[in-house]
Coordinates of N, CA and C and ligand atoms in Angstrom, one line a residue:
V805 N 121.0 114.7 71.9 CA 119.8 114.9 72.7 C 119.9 114.0 74.0
P806 N 119.8 114.5 75.2 CA 119.9 113.6 76.3 C 118.7 112.6 76.4
S807 N 118.9 111.4 76.7 CA 117.8 110.4 76.8 C 117.1 110.6 78.1
S808 N 115.8 110.1 78.1 CA 115.0 110.3 79.3 C 115.5 109.4 80.4
L809 N 115.2 109.8 81.6 CA 115.5 109.0 82.8 C 115.1 107.5 82.7
A810 N 113.8 107.4 82.3 CA 113.2 106.0 82.2 C 114.0 105.2 81.1
Y811 N 114.4 105.8 80.0 CA 115.1 105.1 79.0 C 116.5 104.7 79.5
R812 N 117.2 105.6 80.2 CA 118.5 105.3 80.8 C 118.4 104.1 81.8
F813 N 117.5 104.2 82.7 CA 117.4 103.1 83.7 C 117.0 101.8 83.1
R814 N 116.0 101.9 82.1 CA 115.6 100.6 81.5 C 116.6 100.0 80.6
S815 N 117.3 100.8 79.8 CA 118.3 100.2 79.0 C 119.6 99.7 79.8
A816 N 119.8 100.3 80.9 CA 120.9 99.9 81.8 C 120.7 98.4 82.2
R817 N 119.5 98.0 82.3 CA 119.2 96.6 82.7 C 119.9 95.6 81.8
R818 N 120.1 96.0 80.6 CA 120.7 95.0 79.6 C 122.1 95.5 79.2
D819 N 122.7 96.5 79.9 CA 124.0 97.0 79.5 C 125.1 96.3 80.3
P820 N 126.0 95.6 79.6 CA 127.0 94.9 80.3 C 128.0 95.8 81.0
N821 N 128.0 97.1 80.8 CA 128.9 98.0 81.5 C 128.3 98.7 82.7
L822 N 127.0 98.5 82.8 CA 126.3 99.2 83.9 C 125.5 98.2 84.8
T823 N 125.2 98.6 86.0 CA 124.2 97.8 86.7 C 123.2 98.8 87.4
V824 N 122.0 98.3 87.7 CA 121.0 99.1 88.3 C 120.9 98.7 89.8
L825 N 121.0 99.8 90.7 CA 120.9 99.6 92.1 C 119.5 99.9 92.6
E826 N 118.8 99.0 93.2 CA 117.4 99.2 93.6 C 117.4 99.2 95.1
G827 N 117.1 100.3 95.7 CA 116.9 100.3 97.2 C 118.1 100.9 97.9
F828 N 117.8 101.4 99.1 CA 118.8 102.1 99.9 C 120.0 101.2 100.2
H829 N 119.8 100.0 100.6 CA 120.9 99.1 101.0 C 121.9 98.8 99.9
A830 N 121.3 98.6 98.7 CA 122.1 98.4 97.5 C 123.0 99.6 97.2
L831 N 122.4 100.8 97.3 CA 123.2 102.0 97.0 C 124.3 102.2 98.1
K832 N 123.9 102.0 99.3 CA 124.8 102.2 100.5 C 126.0 101.3 100.3
H833 N 125.8 99.9 100.1 CA 126.9 99.0 100.0 C 127.8 99.3 98.7
A834 N 127.1 99.7 97.6 CA 127.8 99.9 96.4 C 128.8 101.1 96.7
L835 N 128.3 102.2 97.3 CA 129.2 103.3 97.6 C 130.3 103.0 98.5
R836 N 129.9 102.2 99.6 CA 130.9 101.9 100.6 C 132.0 101.0 100.0
F837 N 131.7 100.2 99.0 CA 132.8 99.4 98.4 C 133.3 99.9 97.1
G838 N 133.1 101.2 96.9 CA 133.8 101.9 95.8 C 133.2 102.0 94.5
A839 N 131.8 101.8 94.4 CA 131.2 101.8 93.1 C 131.3 103.3 92.5
E840 N 131.3 103.3 91.2 CA 131.2 104.6 90.5 C 129.8 104.8 90.1
V841 N 129.1 105.6 90.9 CA 127.6 105.8 90.6 C 127.5 106.9 89.5
V842 N 126.7 106.5 88.5 CA 126.5 107.4 87.4 C 125.4 108.4 87.6
E843 N 124.3 108.0 88.2 CA 123.2 108.8 88.6 C 122.3 108.1 89.6
A844 N 121.7 108.9 90.4 CA 120.8 108.3 91.5 C 119.6 109.2 91.6
V845 N 118.4 108.6 92.0 CA 117.2 109.3 92.2 C 116.5 108.8 93.5
T846 N 115.7 109.7 94.0 CA 114.9 109.3 95.2 C 113.5 109.9 95.1
S847 N 112.5 109.1 95.5 CA 111.2 109.7 95.6 C 110.9 110.1 97.0
D848 N 111.8 110.0 97.9 CA 111.6 110.5 99.3 C 112.9 110.9 99.9
L849 N 113.3 112.2 99.6 CA 114.6 112.7 100.1 C 114.7 112.7 101.6
E850 N 113.6 113.0 102.3 CA 113.6 113.0 103.8 C 114.0 111.6 104.3
E851 N 113.3 110.6 103.7 CA 113.5 109.2 104.2 C 115.0 108.8 103.9
L852 N 115.5 109.3 102.7 CA 116.9 108.9 102.4 C 117.8 109.6 103.4
R853 N 117.6 110.8 103.8 CA 118.4 111.5 104.8 C 118.3 110.7 106.1
R854 N 117.1 110.2 106.5 CA 116.9 109.5 107.7 C 117.7 108.2 107.7
L855 N 117.5 107.5 106.6 CA 118.2 106.2 106.5 C 119.7 106.3 106.5
A856 N 120.2 107.3 105.7 CA 121.6 107.5 105.7 C 122.2 107.9 107.0
G857 N 121.4 108.7 107.8 CA 121.9 109.1 109.1 C 121.9 107.9 110.1
G858 N 120.9 107.0 109.9 CA 120.8 105.9 110.9 C 121.6 104.7 110.5
L859 N 121.8 104.5 109.2 CA 122.4 103.2 108.7 C 123.7 103.3 108.0
A860 N 124.1 104.5 107.7 CA 125.3 104.7 106.8 C 126.0 106.0 107.3
E861 N 126.4 106.0 108.5 CA 127.0 107.2 109.0 C 128.2 107.6 108.2
D862 N 129.0 106.6 107.7 CA 130.1 106.9 106.8 C 129.7 107.7 105.5
L863 N 128.5 107.6 105.1 CA 128.0 108.1 103.9 C 127.0 109.2 104.1
T864 N 126.7 109.6 105.3 CA 125.6 110.5 105.6 C 125.6 111.7 104.7
G865 N 126.7 112.4 104.6 CA 126.8 113.6 103.8 C 126.6 113.4 102.3
S866 N 127.4 112.4 101.8 CA 127.4 112.2 100.3 C 126.2 111.5 99.7
L867 N 125.6 110.6 100.5 CA 124.5 109.8 99.8 C 123.3 110.6 99.4
P868 N 122.7 111.4 100.4 CA 121.5 112.2 99.9 C 121.9 113.2 98.9
E869 N 123.1 113.8 98.9 CA 123.6 114.8 97.9 C 123.5 114.2 96.5
L870 N 123.8 112.9 96.4 CA 123.9 112.3 95.1 C 122.6 112.2 94.4
A871 N 121.5 112.1 95.1 CA 120.2 111.7 94.5 C 119.3 112.8 94.1
E872 N 118.9 112.7 92.9 CA 118.0 113.7 92.3 C 116.5 113.4 92.8
P873 N 115.8 114.3 93.4 CA 114.4 114.0 93.8 C 113.5 113.9 92.6
V874 N 112.7 112.8 92.6 CA 111.7 112.6 91.6 C 110.4 112.2 92.3
S875 N 109.3 112.2 91.5 CA 108.0 111.8 92.1 C 108.0 110.3 92.1
F876 N 107.1 109.7 92.9 CA 107.0 108.2 93.0 C 106.6 107.7 91.6
D877 N 105.7 108.4 90.9 CA 105.3 107.9 89.5 C 106.5 107.8 88.6
V878 N 107.4 108.8 88.7 CA 108.6 108.7 87.8 C 109.5 107.6 88.2
L879 N 109.7 107.4 89.6 CA 110.5 106.2 90.0 C 109.9 104.9 89.6
A880 N 108.6 104.8 89.6 CA 107.9 103.5 89.3 C 108.1 103.2 87.8
A881 N 108.3 104.2 87.0 CA 108.5 103.9 85.6 C 109.9 103.4 85.3
L882 N 110.8 103.4 86.3 CA 112.2 103.0 86.0 C 112.5 101.5 86.2
T883 N 111.6 100.8 86.8 CA 111.8 99.4 87.2 C 110.5 98.7 87.3
P884 N 110.5 97.4 87.1 CA 109.3 96.6 87.3 C 108.9 96.5 88.8
H885 N 109.8 96.6 89.7 CA 109.5 96.5 91.1 C 110.2 97.7 91.9
P886 N 109.4 98.8 92.0 CA 110.0 100.0 92.7 C 110.4 99.6 94.1
P887 N 111.6 100.0 94.5 CA 112.0 99.7 95.9 C 111.2 100.5 96.9
R888 N 110.9 99.9 98.1 CA 110.2 100.5 99.1 C 110.8 101.8 99.6
T889 N 112.2 101.8 99.6 CA 112.9 103.0 100.1 C 112.9 104.1 99.1
G890 N 112.4 103.9 97.9 CA 112.3 105.0 96.9 C 113.7 105.4 96.4
V891 N 114.7 104.6 96.5 CA 116.0 105.0 96.0 C 116.5 104.1 94.9
M892 N 116.9 104.7 93.8 CA 117.5 103.9 92.7 C 118.7 104.6 92.1
A893 N 119.7 103.8 91.6 CA 120.9 104.4 91.0 C 121.4 103.5 89.9
L894 N 122.2 104.1 89.0 CA 123.0 103.4 88.0 C 124.5 103.5 88.4
A895 N 125.2 102.4 88.3 CA 126.6 102.4 88.6 C 127.3 101.6 87.5
R896 N 128.6 102.0 87.4 CA 129.4 101.2 86.4 C 129.8 99.9 87.0
R897 N 129.8 98.8 86.2 CA 130.3 97.5 86.7 C 131.8 97.5 86.7
P898 N 132.4 97.0 87.8 CA 133.8 96.9 87.8 C 134.3 95.8 86.8
T899 N 135.5 95.9 86.3 CA 136.0 94.9 85.5 C 136.5 93.8 86.4
V900 N 136.2 92.5 86.1 CA 136.7 91.4 86.9 C 137.8 90.6 86.2
D901 N 138.9 90.4 86.8 CA 140.0 89.6 86.3 C 139.9 88.2 86.9
V902 N 139.3 87.3 86.3 CA 139.1 86.0 86.9 C 140.4 85.3 87.2
R903 N 141.3 85.4 86.3 CA 142.6 84.8 86.5 C 143.3 85.2 87.8
S904 N 143.3 86.6 88.0 CA 143.9 87.0 89.3 C 143.1 86.7 90.5
M905 N 141.8 86.6 90.3 CA 141.0 86.2 91.5 C 141.4 84.8 91.9
L906 N 141.5 83.9 90.9 CA 141.8 82.5 91.2 C 143.2 82.4 91.7
D907 N 144.2 83.2 91.2 CA 145.6 83.1 91.7 C 145.8 83.9 93.0
H908 N 144.9 84.6 93.4 CA 145.1 85.5 94.6 C 145.6 84.6 95.8
P909 N 146.7 84.9 96.4 CA 147.3 84.0 97.5 C 146.5 84.1 98.8
G910 N 145.6 85.0 99.0 CA 144.9 85.2 100.3 C 144.1 83.9 100.6
P911 N 143.6 83.9 101.9 CA 142.9 82.7 102.4 C 141.5 82.5 101.9
G912 N 140.9 83.5 101.2 CA 139.5 83.5 100.9 C 139.2 82.4 99.8
P913 N 138.1 81.6 100.0 CA 137.7 80.6 99.1 C 136.9 81.3 97.9
V914 N 136.8 80.5 96.8 CA 136.0 81.0 95.7 C 134.7 80.2 95.7
V915 N 133.6 80.9 95.5 CA 132.3 80.2 95.3 C 131.9 80.1 93.9
L916 N 131.7 78.8 93.4 CA 131.3 78.6 92.0 C 129.8 78.1 92.0
L917 N 129.0 78.9 91.3 CA 127.6 78.5 91.2 C 127.3 78.0 89.8
E918 N 127.0 76.7 89.7 CA 126.7 76.2 88.4 C 125.3 76.5 87.9
D919 N 125.1 77.3 86.9 CA 123.9 77.6 86.3 C 122.8 78.0 87.3
P920 N 123.0 79.0 88.1 CA 121.9 79.4 89.1 C 120.8 80.0 88.3
R921 N 119.5 79.7 88.7 CA 118.4 80.1 87.9 C 117.6 81.2 88.6
H922 N 117.6 81.3 89.9 CA 116.8 82.3 90.6 C 117.7 83.4 91.0
M923 N 117.3 84.6 90.5 CA 118.2 85.8 90.7 C 118.3 86.2 92.2
G924 N 117.2 86.1 92.9 CA 117.2 86.4 94.3 C 118.2 85.5 95.1
N925 N 118.1 84.2 94.8 CA 119.0 83.2 95.3 C 120.5 83.6 95.0
L926 N 120.7 83.9 93.8 CA 122.1 84.2 93.4 C 122.6 85.4 94.2
G927 N 121.7 86.4 94.3 CA 122.1 87.6 95.1 C 122.4 87.2 96.5
A928 N 121.6 86.3 97.1 CA 121.8 85.9 98.5 C 123.2 85.2 98.6
C929 N 123.6 84.5 97.6 CA 124.9 83.8 97.6 C 126.0 84.8 97.6
V930 N 125.9 85.9 96.8 CA 126.9 86.9 96.7 C 127.0 87.6 98.1
R931 N 125.8 87.9 98.7 CA 125.8 88.6 100.0 C 126.5 87.8 101.1
V932 N 126.3 86.5 101.1 CA 126.9 85.7 102.2 C 128.4 85.5 101.8
A933 N 128.8 85.4 100.5 CA 130.2 85.3 100.2 C 130.9 86.5 100.6
A934 N 130.3 87.7 100.4 CA 130.9 89.0 100.8 C 131.1 89.0 102.3
A935 N 130.1 88.5 103.1 CA 130.1 88.5 104.5 C 131.2 87.6 105.0
A936 N 131.4 86.5 104.3 CA 132.4 85.5 104.8 C 133.8 85.8 104.2
D937 N 134.0 87.0 103.5 CA 135.2 87.4 103.0 C 135.8 86.4 101.9
A938 N 134.9 85.9 101.1 CA 135.4 85.0 100.0 C 136.2 85.8 99.0
A939 N 137.0 85.1 98.2 CA 137.8 85.8 97.2 C 137.0 86.2 96.0
G940 N 135.8 85.5 95.7 CA 135.0 85.9 94.6 C 133.9 84.9 94.4
V941 N 133.0 85.3 93.5 CA 131.9 84.4 93.1 C 131.9 84.3 91.6
L942 N 131.9 83.0 91.1 CA 131.8 82.7 89.7 C 130.5 82.0 89.4
T943 N 129.9 82.3 88.3 CA 128.7 81.6 87.9 C 128.9 81.1 86.5
T944 N 128.2 80.0 86.2 CA 128.1 79.5 84.8 C 126.6 79.6 84.3
G945 N 126.4 79.3 83.1 CA 125.0 79.3 82.6 C 124.6 80.6 82.0
Q946 N 123.3 80.7 81.6 CA 122.8 81.8 80.9 C 122.6 83.1 81.7
N947 N 122.4 83.0 82.9 CA 122.0 84.2 83.7 C 123.1 85.1 84.0
D948 N 122.9 86.4 84.0 CA 123.9 87.4 84.3 C 123.9 87.6 85.8
P949 N 125.0 87.3 86.5 CA 125.0 87.5 87.9 C 124.9 89.0 88.3
W950 N 125.0 89.9 87.4 CA 124.8 91.3 87.7 C 123.4 91.8 87.3
H951 N 122.5 90.9 87.1 CA 121.1 91.2 86.8 C 120.6 92.1 88.0
P952 N 119.8 93.1 87.7 CA 119.3 94.0 88.8 C 118.7 93.2 90.0
D953 N 118.0 92.1 89.7 CA 117.3 91.4 90.8 C 118.4 90.6 91.6
A954 N 119.5 90.2 91.0 CA 120.5 89.6 91.8 C 121.3 90.6 92.6
V955 N 121.5 91.8 92.1 CA 122.2 92.9 92.8 C 121.3 93.3 94.0
R956 N 120.0 93.3 93.7 CA 119.1 93.7 94.8 C 119.1 92.6 95.9
G957 N 119.1 91.3 95.5 CA 119.2 90.2 96.5 C 120.5 90.2 97.3
A958 N 121.5 90.8 96.7 CA 122.8 90.9 97.4 C 123.0 92.2 98.1
A959 N 121.9 93.0 98.1 CA 122.0 94.3 98.8 C 123.2 95.1 98.3
G960 N 123.5 95.0 97.0 CA 124.6 95.8 96.4 C 126.0 95.2 96.7
L961 N 126.1 94.1 97.4 CA 127.5 93.6 97.8 C 128.3 93.0 96.6
H962 N 127.8 93.1 95.4 CA 128.6 92.7 94.2 C 129.8 93.6 94.2
F963 N 129.8 94.8 94.8 CA 130.9 95.7 94.7 C 132.0 95.3 95.8
A964 N 131.6 94.4 96.7 CA 132.6 94.1 97.8 C 133.5 93.0 97.4
L965 N 133.3 92.3 96.3 CA 134.2 91.2 95.9 C 134.0 90.9 94.4
P966 N 134.9 90.3 93.7 CA 134.7 90.0 92.3 C 133.6 89.0 92.0
V967 N 132.7 89.4 91.1 CA 131.6 88.5 90.7 C 131.5 88.5 89.2
A968 N 131.6 87.3 88.6 CA 131.7 87.2 87.1 C 131.1 85.9 86.7
R969 N 130.6 86.0 85.4 CA 130.1 84.8 84.8 C 131.2 84.2 83.9
I970 N 131.4 82.9 83.9 CA 132.4 82.2 83.1 C 131.8 81.2 82.2
S971 N 132.4 80.8 81.1 CA 131.8 79.7 80.3 C 132.4 78.4 80.8
E972 N 133.6 78.4 81.4 CA 134.2 77.2 81.9 C 135.2 77.5 83.0
L973 N 135.3 76.7 84.0 CA 136.2 77.0 85.1 C 137.6 76.8 84.6
P974 N 138.5 77.9 84.7 CA 139.9 77.7 84.3 C 140.6 76.8 85.3
A975 N 141.7 76.2 84.8 CA 142.5 75.4 85.7 C 143.2 76.3 86.8
S976 N 143.4 75.8 88.0 CA 144.0 76.7 89.0 C 144.6 75.7 90.1
D977 N 145.4 76.3 91.0 CA 146.0 75.5 92.0 C 145.0 75.3 93.2
R978 N 143.8 75.8 93.1 CA 142.9 75.6 94.2 C 142.2 74.3 94.1
A979 N 142.0 73.6 95.3 CA 141.2 72.4 95.3 C 139.8 72.7 95.0
L980 N 139.2 71.8 94.1 CA 137.8 72.0 93.7 C 136.9 71.0 94.6
V981 N 136.0 71.6 95.4 CA 135.2 70.8 96.3 C 133.7 70.9 95.8
A982 N 133.2 69.8 95.4 CA 131.8 69.7 95.0 C 130.9 69.6 96.3
V983 N 130.0 70.6 96.4 CA 129.1 70.5 97.6 C 127.8 69.9 97.1
D984 N 127.5 68.7 97.5 CA 126.5 67.8 96.9 C 125.9 66.9 97.9
P985 N 124.5 66.8 97.9 CA 123.9 66.0 98.9 C 124.4 64.5 98.9
D986 N 125.0 64.1 97.8 CA 125.5 62.7 97.8 C 127.0 62.6 98.1
G987 N 127.6 63.7 98.6 CA 129.0 63.7 99.0 C 129.2 63.0 100.3
E988 N 130.5 63.1 100.8 CA 130.9 62.6 102.1 C 130.5 63.6 103.2
P989 N 130.1 63.2 104.4 CA 129.7 64.2 105.4 C 130.8 65.2 105.6
L990 N 130.3 66.5 105.7 CA 131.3 67.6 105.8 C 132.0 67.6 107.1
L991 N 133.3 67.7 107.1 CA 134.1 67.8 108.3 C 134.8 69.2 108.2
P992 N 134.5 70.2 109.1 CA 135.1 71.5 108.9 C 136.6 71.4 108.8
A993 N 137.3 70.6 109.6 CA 138.7 70.6 109.6 C 139.3 70.1 108.3
A994 N 138.5 69.4 107.5 CA 139.0 68.9 106.2 C 138.7 69.8 105.0
L995 N 138.0 70.9 105.3 CA 137.7 71.8 104.1 C 139.0 72.6 103.8
P996 N 139.3 72.7 102.5 CA 140.6 73.4 102.1 C 140.3 74.9 102.3
R997 N 141.4 75.6 102.8 CA 141.3 77.1 103.0 C 141.0 77.9 101.8
R998 N 141.8 77.6 100.7 CA 141.6 78.4 99.5 C 140.8 77.7 98.4
G999 N 140.0 76.8 98.8 CA 139.3 75.9 97.8 C 138.3 76.7 97.0
I1000 N 137.9 76.0 95.9 CA 136.7 76.5 95.1 C 135.6 75.6 95.5
F1001 N 134.6 76.2 96.1 CA 133.4 75.4 96.5 C 132.3 75.5 95.5
A1002 N 131.9 74.4 94.9 CA 131.0 74.4 93.8 C 129.6 74.0 94.2
F1003 N 128.6 74.7 93.8 CA 127.2 74.5 94.2 C 126.4 74.3 92.9
G1004 N 125.4 73.4 93.0 CA 124.7 73.1 91.8 C 123.4 73.9 91.5
T1005 N 122.8 73.8 90.4 CA 121.6 74.5 90.0 C 120.5 74.0 90.9
E1006 N 119.5 75.0 91.1 CA 118.5 74.7 92.1 C 117.8 73.4 92.0
R1007 N 117.3 73.1 90.8 CA 116.5 71.9 90.6 C 117.3 70.6 90.5
Y1008 N 118.4 70.7 89.7 CA 119.1 69.4 89.3 C 120.4 69.2 90.0
G1009 N 121.0 70.1 90.7 CA 122.2 69.9 91.4 C 123.4 70.1 90.5
L1010 N 124.6 69.6 90.9 CA 125.8 69.7 90.1 C 125.8 68.8 88.9
S1011 N 126.5 69.3 87.8 CA 126.6 68.5 86.6 C 127.6 67.3 86.8
D1012 N 127.4 66.3 86.0 CA 128.4 65.1 86.0 C 129.8 65.6 85.7
E1013 N 129.9 66.6 84.8 CA 131.3 67.1 84.4 C 132.0 67.7 85.7
L1014 N 131.2 68.5 86.4 CA 131.8 69.1 87.6 C 132.2 68.1 88.6
L1015 N 131.3 67.1 88.8 CA 131.5 66.1 89.9 C 132.8 65.3 89.5
A1016 N 132.9 65.0 88.2 CA 134.1 64.2 87.7 C 135.4 65.0 87.9
R1017 N 135.3 66.3 87.8 CA 136.5 67.1 87.8 C 136.9 67.4 89.3
S1018 N 136.0 67.3 90.2 CA 136.3 67.8 91.6 C 137.2 66.9 92.3
D1019 N 138.0 67.5 93.3 CA 138.9 66.8 94.1 C 138.3 66.1 95.3
A1020 N 137.1 66.6 95.7 CA 136.4 66.1 96.9 C 134.9 66.4 96.7
S1021 N 134.1 65.7 97.4 CA 132.6 66.0 97.4 C 132.1 65.9 98.8
V1022 N 131.5 67.0 99.3 CA 131.0 67.0 100.7 C 129.5 67.2 100.7
N1023 N 128.8 66.7 101.7 CA 127.4 67.0 101.9 C 127.2 67.7 103.3
I1024 N 126.1 68.4 103.4 CA 125.7 69.0 104.6 C 124.7 68.1 105.2
P1025 N 125.0 67.4 106.4 CA 124.1 66.4 106.9 C 122.7 67.0 107.2
M1026 N 121.7 66.3 106.8 CA 120.3 66.7 107.0 C 119.5 65.6 107.7
R1027 N 118.4 66.0 108.3 CA 117.5 65.1 108.9 C 116.9 64.2 107.8
A1028 N 116.6 62.9 108.1 CA 116.0 62.0 107.1 C 114.7 62.6 106.6
G1029 N 114.5 62.5 105.3 CA 113.2 63.0 104.7 C 113.3 64.4 104.1
V1030 N 114.4 65.2 104.5 CA 114.6 66.5 103.9 C 115.5 66.3 102.6
S1031 N 115.0 66.7 101.5 CA 115.8 66.4 100.2 C 117.0 67.2 100.1
S1032 N 116.9 68.5 100.3 CA 118.1 69.4 100.1 C 117.8 70.7 100.7
L1033 N 118.9 71.5 100.9 CA 118.8 72.9 101.4 C 118.7 73.8 100.2
N1034 N 118.2 75.0 100.5 CA 118.2 76.1 99.5 C 119.6 76.4 99.1
L1035 N 119.8 76.8 97.9 CA 121.2 77.1 97.3 C 122.0 78.0 98.2
A1036 N 121.4 79.2 98.5 CA 122.1 80.2 99.3 C 122.3 79.7 100.7
T1037 N 121.4 79.0 101.3 CA 121.6 78.4 102.6 C 122.8 77.5 102.7
S1038 N 122.9 76.7 101.6 CA 124.0 75.7 101.6 C 125.4 76.5 101.4
V1039 N 125.4 77.6 100.7 CA 126.6 78.4 100.6 C 127.0 78.9 101.9
A1040 N 126.0 79.4 102.7 CA 126.2 80.0 104.0 C 126.8 78.9 104.9
A1041 N 126.2 77.7 104.9 CA 126.6 76.7 105.8 C 128.0 76.3 105.6
V1042 N 128.4 76.2 104.3 CA 129.8 75.7 104.0 C 130.8 76.8 104.3
L1043 N 130.5 78.0 103.9 CA 131.5 79.1 104.1 C 131.7 79.4 105.6
F1044 N 130.7 79.3 106.4 CA 130.9 79.6 107.8 C 131.4 78.4 108.6
C1045 N 131.1 77.2 108.1 CA 131.7 76.0 108.6 C 133.2 76.1 108.4
R1046 N 133.6 76.5 107.2 CA 135.0 76.6 106.9 C 135.7 77.6 107.8
Q1047 N 135.0 78.8 108.1 CA 135.6 79.8 108.9 C 135.7 79.2 110.3
A1048 N 134.8 78.4 110.8 CA 134.8 77.9 112.2 C 136.0 77.0 112.4
R1049 N 136.6 76.4 111.3 CA 137.8 75.6 111.5 C 139.0 76.3 112.0
G1050 N 138.9 77.7 111.9 CA 139.9 78.6 112.5 C 141.1 78.7 111.5
Ligands
SAM858 C1 118.4 73.0 95.9 S1 119.9 72.1 95.8 C2 119.7 71.0 94.4 C3 119.0 69.8 94.8 C4 119.2 68.7 93.7 N1 118.0 68.0 93.6 C5 120.3 67.8 94.1 O1 120.1 66.6 94.3 O2 121.5 68.3 94.2 C6 121.1 73.3 95.1 C7 122.5 73.0 95.6 O3 122.6 73.3 97.0 C8 123.6 72.5 97.5 N2 123.0 71.7 98.6 C9 121.7 71.7 99.0 N3 121.6 70.9 100.1 C10 122.7 70.2 100.3 C11 123.2 69.3 101.2 N4 122.4 68.8 102.1 N5 124.5 68.8 101.1 C12 125.3 69.3 100.1 N6 124.9 70.3 99.2 C13 123.6 70.7 99.3 C14 124.2 71.6 96.4 O4 125.3 72.3 95.8 C15 123.0 71.6 95.4 O5 123.5 71.4 94.1

């Protein structure tokens, strides 16, 4: 017996093999970076055609074709926060090989997020890591980096680079740089090209274990009186500073 649309979308939120794409931009990026979309729905086919025509010329033909039209009430039953663009989809999660990500000889750095708590923040980190052509994003802690709210915050860019949760950072030949308000002032020229840049949990920062294991610790200079930057903002500052070193 085929399960209902609402059941499939709701159970996919906890399925380690699937992810839920909420909104036009998430579906657009997922398709652009090779996602295998299992099914898609839209509560506004005309709007989807308009968005695809204006923002995804490469996908104009295929994207609206993919989506089954449904009413807004049906769409609203699929998620706690129906997207404004009325588009949702299910896609298969790619398999991530953490070892080959770490061993990849390319110049892209790895972003390590220790126990990120806020899914929108985590998604924003993935989005900026994709934009800066990072080799991948690793997370520790309880939260699934493929949670639908994180994928929404990343506008679907989880499909543009490897994103995985690990229990412990494996050894590698990459320098481990702790990004920490108590580190040494950041000098772009001193940032390693293929480093692992580690960022701490929103409230408490990096763990003592990570700090003890790191090869260097850098801070982003701030005006006196400002305690810290937002997690995703600090990832952006470090990744683009590193790119500016040329
Ligand atoms: C919201 S901050 C955590 C603040 C925490 N109270 C602390 O002292 O680390 C989250 C993460 O962003 C990074 N971060 C924020 N502002 C920073 C700064 N000025 N210099 C270096 N890292 C920063 C660090 O990796 C930090 O662990």
